[in-house]
PDB file of C-alpha atoms in Angstrom:
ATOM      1  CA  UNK A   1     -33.676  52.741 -52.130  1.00 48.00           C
ATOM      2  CA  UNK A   2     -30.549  50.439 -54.076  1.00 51.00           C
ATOM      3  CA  UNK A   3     -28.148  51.590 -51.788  1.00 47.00           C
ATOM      4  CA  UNK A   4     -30.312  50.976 -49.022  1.00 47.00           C
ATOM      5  CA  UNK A   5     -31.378  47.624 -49.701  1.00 53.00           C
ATOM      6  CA  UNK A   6     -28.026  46.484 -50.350  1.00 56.00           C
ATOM      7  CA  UNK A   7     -26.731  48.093 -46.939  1.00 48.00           C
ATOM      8  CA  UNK A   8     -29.789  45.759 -45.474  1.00 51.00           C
ATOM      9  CA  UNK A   9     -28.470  42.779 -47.213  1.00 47.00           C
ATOM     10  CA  UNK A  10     -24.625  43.328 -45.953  1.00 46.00           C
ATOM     11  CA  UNK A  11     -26.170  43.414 -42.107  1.00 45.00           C
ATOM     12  CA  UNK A  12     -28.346  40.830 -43.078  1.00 44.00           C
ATOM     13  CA  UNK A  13     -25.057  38.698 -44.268  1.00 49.00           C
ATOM     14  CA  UNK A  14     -22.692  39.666 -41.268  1.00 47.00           C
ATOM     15  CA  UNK A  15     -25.342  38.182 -39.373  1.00 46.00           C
ATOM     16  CA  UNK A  16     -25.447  34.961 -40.581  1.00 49.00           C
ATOM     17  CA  UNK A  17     -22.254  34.325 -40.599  1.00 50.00           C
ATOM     18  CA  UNK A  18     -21.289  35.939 -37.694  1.00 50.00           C
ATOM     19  CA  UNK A  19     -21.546  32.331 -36.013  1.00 52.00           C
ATOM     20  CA  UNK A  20     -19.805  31.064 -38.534  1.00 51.00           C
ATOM     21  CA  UNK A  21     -16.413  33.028 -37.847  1.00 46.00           C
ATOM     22  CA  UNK A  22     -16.753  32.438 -33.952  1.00 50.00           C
ATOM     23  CA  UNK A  23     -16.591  28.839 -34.764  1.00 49.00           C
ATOM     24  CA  UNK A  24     -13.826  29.256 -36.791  1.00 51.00           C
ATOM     25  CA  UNK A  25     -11.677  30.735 -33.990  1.00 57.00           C
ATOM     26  CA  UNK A  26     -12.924  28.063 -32.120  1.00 54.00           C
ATOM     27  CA  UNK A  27     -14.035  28.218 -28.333  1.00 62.00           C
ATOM     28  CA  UNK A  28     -13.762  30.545 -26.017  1.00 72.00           C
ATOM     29  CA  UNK A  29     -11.598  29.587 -23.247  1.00 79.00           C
ATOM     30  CA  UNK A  30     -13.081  29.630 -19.654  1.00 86.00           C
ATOM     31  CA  UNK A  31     -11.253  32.457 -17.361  1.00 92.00           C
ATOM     32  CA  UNK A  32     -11.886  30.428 -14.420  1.00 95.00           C
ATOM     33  CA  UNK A  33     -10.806  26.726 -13.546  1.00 97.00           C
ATOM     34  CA  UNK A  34     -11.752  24.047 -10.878  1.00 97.00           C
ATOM     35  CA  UNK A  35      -9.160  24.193  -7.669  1.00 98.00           C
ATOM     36  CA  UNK A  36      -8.947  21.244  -6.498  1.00 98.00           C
ATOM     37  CA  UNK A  37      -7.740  20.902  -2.174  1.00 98.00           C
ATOM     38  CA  UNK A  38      -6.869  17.659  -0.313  1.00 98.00           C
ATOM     39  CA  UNK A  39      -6.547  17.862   3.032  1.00 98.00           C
ATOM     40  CA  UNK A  40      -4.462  15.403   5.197  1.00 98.00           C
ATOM     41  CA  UNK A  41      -3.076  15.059   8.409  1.00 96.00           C
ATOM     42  CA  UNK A  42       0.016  16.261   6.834  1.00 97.00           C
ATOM     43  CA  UNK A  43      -1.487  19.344   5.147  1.00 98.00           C
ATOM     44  CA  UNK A  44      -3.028  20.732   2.251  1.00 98.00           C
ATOM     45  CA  UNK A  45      -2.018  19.355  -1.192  1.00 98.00           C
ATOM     46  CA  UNK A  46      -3.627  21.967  -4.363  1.00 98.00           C
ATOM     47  CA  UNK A  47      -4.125  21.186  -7.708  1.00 98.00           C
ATOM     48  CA  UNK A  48      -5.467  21.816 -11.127  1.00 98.00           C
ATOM     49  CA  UNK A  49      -7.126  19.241 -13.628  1.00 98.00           C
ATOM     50  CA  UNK A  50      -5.604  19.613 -17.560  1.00 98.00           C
ATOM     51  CA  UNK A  51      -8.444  20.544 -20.195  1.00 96.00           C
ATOM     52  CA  UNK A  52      -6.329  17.686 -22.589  1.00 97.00           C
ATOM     53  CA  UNK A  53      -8.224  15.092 -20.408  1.00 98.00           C
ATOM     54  CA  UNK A  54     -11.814  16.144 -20.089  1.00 97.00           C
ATOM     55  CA  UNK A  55     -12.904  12.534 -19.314  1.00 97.00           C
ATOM     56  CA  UNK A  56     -10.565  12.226 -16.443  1.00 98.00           C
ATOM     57  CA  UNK A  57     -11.064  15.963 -15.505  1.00 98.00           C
ATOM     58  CA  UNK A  58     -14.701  15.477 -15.575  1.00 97.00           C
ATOM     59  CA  UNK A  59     -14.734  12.107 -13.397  1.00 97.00           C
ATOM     60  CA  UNK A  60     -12.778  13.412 -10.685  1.00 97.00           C
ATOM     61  CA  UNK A  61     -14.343  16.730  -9.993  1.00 98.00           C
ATOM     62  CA  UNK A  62     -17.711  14.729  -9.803  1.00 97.00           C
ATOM     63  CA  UNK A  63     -16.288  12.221  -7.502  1.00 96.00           C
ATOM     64  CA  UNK A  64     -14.789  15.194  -5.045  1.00 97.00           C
ATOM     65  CA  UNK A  65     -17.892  16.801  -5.362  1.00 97.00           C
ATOM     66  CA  UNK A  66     -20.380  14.354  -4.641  1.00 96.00           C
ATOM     67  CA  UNK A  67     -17.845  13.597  -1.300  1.00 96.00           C
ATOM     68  CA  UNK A  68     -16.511   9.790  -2.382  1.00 95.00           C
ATOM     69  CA  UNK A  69     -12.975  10.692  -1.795  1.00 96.00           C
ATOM     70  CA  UNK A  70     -13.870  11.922   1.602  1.00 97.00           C
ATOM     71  CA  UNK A  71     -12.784   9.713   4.009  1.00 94.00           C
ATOM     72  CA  UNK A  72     -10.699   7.451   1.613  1.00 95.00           C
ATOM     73  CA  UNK A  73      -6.646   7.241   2.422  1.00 94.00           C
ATOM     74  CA  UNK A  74      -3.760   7.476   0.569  1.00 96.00           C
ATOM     75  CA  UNK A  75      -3.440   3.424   0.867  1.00 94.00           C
ATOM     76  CA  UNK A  76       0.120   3.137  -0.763  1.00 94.00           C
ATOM     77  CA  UNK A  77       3.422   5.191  -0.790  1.00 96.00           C
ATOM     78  CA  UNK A  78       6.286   4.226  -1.983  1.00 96.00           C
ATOM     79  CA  UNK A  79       9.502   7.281  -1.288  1.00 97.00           C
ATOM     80  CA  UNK A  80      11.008   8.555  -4.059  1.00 97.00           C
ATOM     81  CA  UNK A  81       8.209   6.676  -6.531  1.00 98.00           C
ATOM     82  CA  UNK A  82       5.004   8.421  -5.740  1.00 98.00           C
ATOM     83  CA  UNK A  83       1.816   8.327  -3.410  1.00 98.00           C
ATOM     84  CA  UNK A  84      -1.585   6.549  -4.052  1.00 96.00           C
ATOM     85  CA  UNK A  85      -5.022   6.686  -2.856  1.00 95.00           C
ATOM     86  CA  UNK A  86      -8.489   7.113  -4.157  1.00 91.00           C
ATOM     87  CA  UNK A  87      -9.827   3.184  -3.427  1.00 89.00           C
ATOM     88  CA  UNK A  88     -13.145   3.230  -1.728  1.00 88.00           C
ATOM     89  CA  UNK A  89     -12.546   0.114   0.189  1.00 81.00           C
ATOM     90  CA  UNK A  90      -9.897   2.184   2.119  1.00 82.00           C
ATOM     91  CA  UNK A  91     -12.609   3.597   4.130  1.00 79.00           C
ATOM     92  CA  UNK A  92     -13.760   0.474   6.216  1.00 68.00           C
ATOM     93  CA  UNK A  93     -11.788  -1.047   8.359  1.00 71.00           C
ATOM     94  CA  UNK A  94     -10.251  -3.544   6.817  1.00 63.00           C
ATOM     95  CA  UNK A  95      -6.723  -3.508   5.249  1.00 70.00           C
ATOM     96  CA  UNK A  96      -6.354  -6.182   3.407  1.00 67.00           C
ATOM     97  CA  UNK A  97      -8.704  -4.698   0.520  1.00 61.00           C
ATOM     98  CA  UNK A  98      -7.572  -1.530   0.160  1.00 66.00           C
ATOM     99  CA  UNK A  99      -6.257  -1.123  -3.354  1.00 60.00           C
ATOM    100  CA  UNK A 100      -8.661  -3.779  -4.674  1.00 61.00           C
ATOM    101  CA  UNK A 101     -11.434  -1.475  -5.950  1.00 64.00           C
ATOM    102  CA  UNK A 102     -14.584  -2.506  -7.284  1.00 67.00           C
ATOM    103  CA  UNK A 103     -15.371  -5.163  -9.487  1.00 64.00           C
ATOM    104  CA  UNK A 104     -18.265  -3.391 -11.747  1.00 71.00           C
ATOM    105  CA  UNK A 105     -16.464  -0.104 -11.416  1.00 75.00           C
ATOM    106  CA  UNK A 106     -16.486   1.244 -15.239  1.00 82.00           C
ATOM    107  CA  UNK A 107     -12.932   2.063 -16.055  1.00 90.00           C
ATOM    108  CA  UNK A 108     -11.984   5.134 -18.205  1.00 95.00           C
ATOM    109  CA  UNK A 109     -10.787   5.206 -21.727  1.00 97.00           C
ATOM    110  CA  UNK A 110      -7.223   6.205 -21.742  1.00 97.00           C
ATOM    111  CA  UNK A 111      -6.495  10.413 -22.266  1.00 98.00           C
ATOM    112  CA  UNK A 112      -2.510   9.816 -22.685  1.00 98.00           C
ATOM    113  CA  UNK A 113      -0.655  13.193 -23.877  1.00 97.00           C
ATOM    114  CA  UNK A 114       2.801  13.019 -25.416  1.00 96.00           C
ATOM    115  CA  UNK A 115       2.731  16.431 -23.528  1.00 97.00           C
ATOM    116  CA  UNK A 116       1.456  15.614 -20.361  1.00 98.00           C
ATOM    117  CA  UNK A 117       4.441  14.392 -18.413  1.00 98.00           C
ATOM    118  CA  UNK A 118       4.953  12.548 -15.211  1.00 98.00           C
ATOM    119  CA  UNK A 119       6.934  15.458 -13.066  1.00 98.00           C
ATOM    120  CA  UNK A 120       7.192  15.788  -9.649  1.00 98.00           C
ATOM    121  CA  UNK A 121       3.677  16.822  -8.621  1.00 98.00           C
ATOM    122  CA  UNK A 122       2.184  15.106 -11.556  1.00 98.00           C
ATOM    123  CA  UNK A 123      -1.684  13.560 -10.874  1.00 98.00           C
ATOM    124  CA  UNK A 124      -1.889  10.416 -12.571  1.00 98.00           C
ATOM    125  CA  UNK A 125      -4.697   7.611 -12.739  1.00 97.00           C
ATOM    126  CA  UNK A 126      -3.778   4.205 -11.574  1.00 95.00           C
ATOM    127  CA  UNK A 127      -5.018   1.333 -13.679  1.00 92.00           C
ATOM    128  CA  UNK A 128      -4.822  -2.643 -13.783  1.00 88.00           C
ATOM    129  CA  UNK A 129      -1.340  -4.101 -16.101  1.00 88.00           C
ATOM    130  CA  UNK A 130      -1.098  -4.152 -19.659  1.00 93.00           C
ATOM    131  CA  UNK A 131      -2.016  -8.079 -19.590  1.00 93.00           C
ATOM    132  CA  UNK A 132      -5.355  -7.590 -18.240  1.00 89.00           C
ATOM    133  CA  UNK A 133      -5.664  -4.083 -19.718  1.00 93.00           C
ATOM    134  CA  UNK A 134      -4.056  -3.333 -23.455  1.00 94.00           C
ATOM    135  CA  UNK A 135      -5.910  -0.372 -23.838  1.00 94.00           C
ATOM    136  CA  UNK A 136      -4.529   1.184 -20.658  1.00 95.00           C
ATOM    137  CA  UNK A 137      -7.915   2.460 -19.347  1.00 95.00           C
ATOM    138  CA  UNK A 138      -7.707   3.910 -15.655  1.00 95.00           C
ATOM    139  CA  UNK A 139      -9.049   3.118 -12.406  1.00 93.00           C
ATOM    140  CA  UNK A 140     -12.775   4.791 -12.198  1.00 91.00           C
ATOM    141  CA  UNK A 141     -11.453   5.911  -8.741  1.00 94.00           C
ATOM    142  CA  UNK A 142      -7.685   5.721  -7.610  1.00 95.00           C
ATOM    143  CA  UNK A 143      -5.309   8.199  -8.722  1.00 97.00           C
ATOM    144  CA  UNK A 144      -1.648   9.202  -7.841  1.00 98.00           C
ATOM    145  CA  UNK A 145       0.569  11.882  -6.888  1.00 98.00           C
ATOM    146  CA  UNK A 146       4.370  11.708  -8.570  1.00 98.00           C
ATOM    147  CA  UNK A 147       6.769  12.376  -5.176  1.00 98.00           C
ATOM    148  CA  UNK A 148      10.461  11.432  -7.175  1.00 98.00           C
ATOM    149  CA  UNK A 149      11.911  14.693  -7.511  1.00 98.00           C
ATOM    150  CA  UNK A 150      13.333  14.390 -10.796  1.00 98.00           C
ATOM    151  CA  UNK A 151       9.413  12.391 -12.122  1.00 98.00           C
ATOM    152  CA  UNK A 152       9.211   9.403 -13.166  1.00 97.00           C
ATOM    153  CA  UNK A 153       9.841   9.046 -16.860  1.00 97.00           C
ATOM    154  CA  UNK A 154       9.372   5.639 -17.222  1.00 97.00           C
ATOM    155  CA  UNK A 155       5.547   5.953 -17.015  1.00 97.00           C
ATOM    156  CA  UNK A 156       5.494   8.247 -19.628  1.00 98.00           C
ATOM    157  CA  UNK A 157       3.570   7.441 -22.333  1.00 96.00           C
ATOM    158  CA  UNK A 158       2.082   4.493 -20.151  1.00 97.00           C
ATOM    159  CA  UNK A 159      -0.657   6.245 -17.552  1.00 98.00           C
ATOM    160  CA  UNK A 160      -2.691   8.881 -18.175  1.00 98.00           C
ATOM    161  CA  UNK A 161      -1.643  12.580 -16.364  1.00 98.00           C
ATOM    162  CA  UNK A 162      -4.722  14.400 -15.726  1.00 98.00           C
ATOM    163  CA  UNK A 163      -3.484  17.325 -13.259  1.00 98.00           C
ATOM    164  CA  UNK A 164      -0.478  18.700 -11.402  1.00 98.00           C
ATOM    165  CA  UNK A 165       0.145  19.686  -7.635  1.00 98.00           C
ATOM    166  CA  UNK A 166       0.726  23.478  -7.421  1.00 98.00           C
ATOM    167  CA  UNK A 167       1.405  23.726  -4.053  1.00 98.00           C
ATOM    168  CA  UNK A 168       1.880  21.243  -0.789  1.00 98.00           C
ATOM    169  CA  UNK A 169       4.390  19.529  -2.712  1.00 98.00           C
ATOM    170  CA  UNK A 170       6.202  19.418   0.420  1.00 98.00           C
ATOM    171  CA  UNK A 171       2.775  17.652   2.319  1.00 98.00           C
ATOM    172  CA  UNK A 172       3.284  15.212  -0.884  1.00 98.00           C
ATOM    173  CA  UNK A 173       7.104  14.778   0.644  1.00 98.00           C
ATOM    174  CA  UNK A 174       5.763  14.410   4.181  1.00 98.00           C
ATOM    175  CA  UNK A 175       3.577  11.664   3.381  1.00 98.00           C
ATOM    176  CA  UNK A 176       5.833   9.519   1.503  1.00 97.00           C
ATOM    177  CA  UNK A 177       7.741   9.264   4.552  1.00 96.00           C
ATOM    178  CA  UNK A 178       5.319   7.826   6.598  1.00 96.00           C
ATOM    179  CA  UNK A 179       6.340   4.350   7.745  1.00 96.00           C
ATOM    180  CA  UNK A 180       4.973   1.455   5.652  1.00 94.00           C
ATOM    181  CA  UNK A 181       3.560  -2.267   6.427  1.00 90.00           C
ATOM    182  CA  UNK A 182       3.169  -4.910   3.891  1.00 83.00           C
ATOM    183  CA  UNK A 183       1.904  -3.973   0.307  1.00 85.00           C
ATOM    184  CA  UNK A 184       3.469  -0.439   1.308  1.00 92.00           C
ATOM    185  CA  UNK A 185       0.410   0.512   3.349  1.00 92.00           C
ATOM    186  CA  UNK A 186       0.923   3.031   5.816  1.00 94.00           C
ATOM    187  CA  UNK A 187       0.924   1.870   9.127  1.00 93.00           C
ATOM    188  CA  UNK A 188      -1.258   4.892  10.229  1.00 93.00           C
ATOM    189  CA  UNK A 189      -4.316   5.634   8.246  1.00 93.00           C
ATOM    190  CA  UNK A 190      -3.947   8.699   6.222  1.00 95.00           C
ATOM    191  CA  UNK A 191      -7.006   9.799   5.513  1.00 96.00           C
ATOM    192  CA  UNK A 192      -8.266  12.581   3.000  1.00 97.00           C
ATOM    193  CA  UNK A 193     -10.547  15.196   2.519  1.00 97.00           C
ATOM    194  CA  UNK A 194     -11.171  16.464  -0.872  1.00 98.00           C
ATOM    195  CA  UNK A 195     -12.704  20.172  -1.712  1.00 98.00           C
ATOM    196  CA  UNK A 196     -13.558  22.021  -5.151  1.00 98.00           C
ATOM    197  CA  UNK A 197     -13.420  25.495  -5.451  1.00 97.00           C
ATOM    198  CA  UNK A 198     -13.589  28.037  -8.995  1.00 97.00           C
ATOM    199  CA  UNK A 199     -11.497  30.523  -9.267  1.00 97.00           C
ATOM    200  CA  UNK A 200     -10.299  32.619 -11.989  1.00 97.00           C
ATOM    201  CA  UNK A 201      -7.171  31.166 -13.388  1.00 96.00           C
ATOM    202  CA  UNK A 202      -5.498  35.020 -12.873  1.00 95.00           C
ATOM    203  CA  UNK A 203      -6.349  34.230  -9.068  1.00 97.00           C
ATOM    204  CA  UNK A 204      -4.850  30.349  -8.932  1.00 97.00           C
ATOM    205  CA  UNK A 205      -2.210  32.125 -11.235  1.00 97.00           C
ATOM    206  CA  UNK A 206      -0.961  34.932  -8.047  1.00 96.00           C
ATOM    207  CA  UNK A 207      -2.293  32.756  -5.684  1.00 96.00           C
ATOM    208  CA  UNK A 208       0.120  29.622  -6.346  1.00 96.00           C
ATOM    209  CA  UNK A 209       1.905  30.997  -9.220  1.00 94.00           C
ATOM    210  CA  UNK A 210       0.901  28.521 -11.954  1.00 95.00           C
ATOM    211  CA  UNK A 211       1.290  29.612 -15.298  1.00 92.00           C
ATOM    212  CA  UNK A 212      -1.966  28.609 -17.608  1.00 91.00           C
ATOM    213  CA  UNK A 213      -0.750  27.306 -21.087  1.00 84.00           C
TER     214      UNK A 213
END
């Protein structure tokens, strides 16, 4: 009856603190991830979000998924700098606003990662200047797409990169030829629709060849 009891206690005791060691070896990571498509006259663009920015992450899937990018243009490109979009006001039909955004948007703290660099391909949130803004929170909205070959270095440590192109980087090319007015608008609307698919990271990972970290 001893050895009993004290075999009771043991399984008793592994399963209390069974809960205990999973939280030691901290989460589980997810085998699938958020794919995330634009579509423009120019072709497909792909991407994934980073998990190092779950604020960011989490505000733009919600924002493709509820539709607000649909419809909305990539408003400014600038070759061999990078390609923006994202504003709402880019959907009506005037020009002059695009850009502007929204007064009583709420802005998002800043997710900057020494690791999280601005390469070609590299989704980054726009945000108001450092004299209006020192704590470098982003645009609730507009984003960016890196198009310099060789990134754009400078910004590091500056904006916050929340996701990377893994493929169209040549639609990203294409559309930061188009030609340009004043405030580098394109002179022909390029407008955007954005869709969200999971997958499991071993199928974005043949599909597009992006290694997971």
């Amino acid at each position: 009856m001893k050895v009993l009891s004290r075999l009771t206690l043991v399984v008793w005791a592994l399963l209390l603190f069974a809960p205990g060691l999973q939280a030691a070896k901290g989460p589980r990571k997810s085998k699938k991830d958020q794919l995330v498509t634009i579509s423009t006259p120019q072709g497909d663009i792909r991407l994934i979000l980073f998990d190092q920015t779950p604020r960011h992450k989490a505000n733009f899937l919600k924002l493709a998924e509820s539709g607000f990018y649909n419809s909305t243009t990539f408003h400014r490109i600038i070759p061999n700098f990078m390609i923006q979009g994202g504003d709402a006001n880019s959907k009506d039909a005037d020009p002059n606003n695009d850009g502007a955004g929204s007064p009583d948007q709420k802005m998002i703290p800043a997710e900057i990662r020494p690791e999280l660099l601005h390469k070609y391909g590299a989704l980054a949130a726009a945000r108001s200047g450092d004299m209006v803004n020192p704590e470098r929170a982003s645009s609730a909205s507009q984003f960016y797409i890196v198009q310099n070959h060789n990134g754009t270095p400078h910004l590091n440590g500056a904006y916050t990169v929340f996701g990377q192109v893994i493929s169209g980087l040549e639609v990203v090319d294409k559309i930061a030829q188009q030609p340009v007015a004043d405030r580098n608008r394109p002179t022909t609307d390029i407008r955007m629709t954005v869709k969200v698919e999971k997958l499991k990271k071993k199928k974005i990972t043949e599909l597009y060849g992006y290694q997971y970290p």
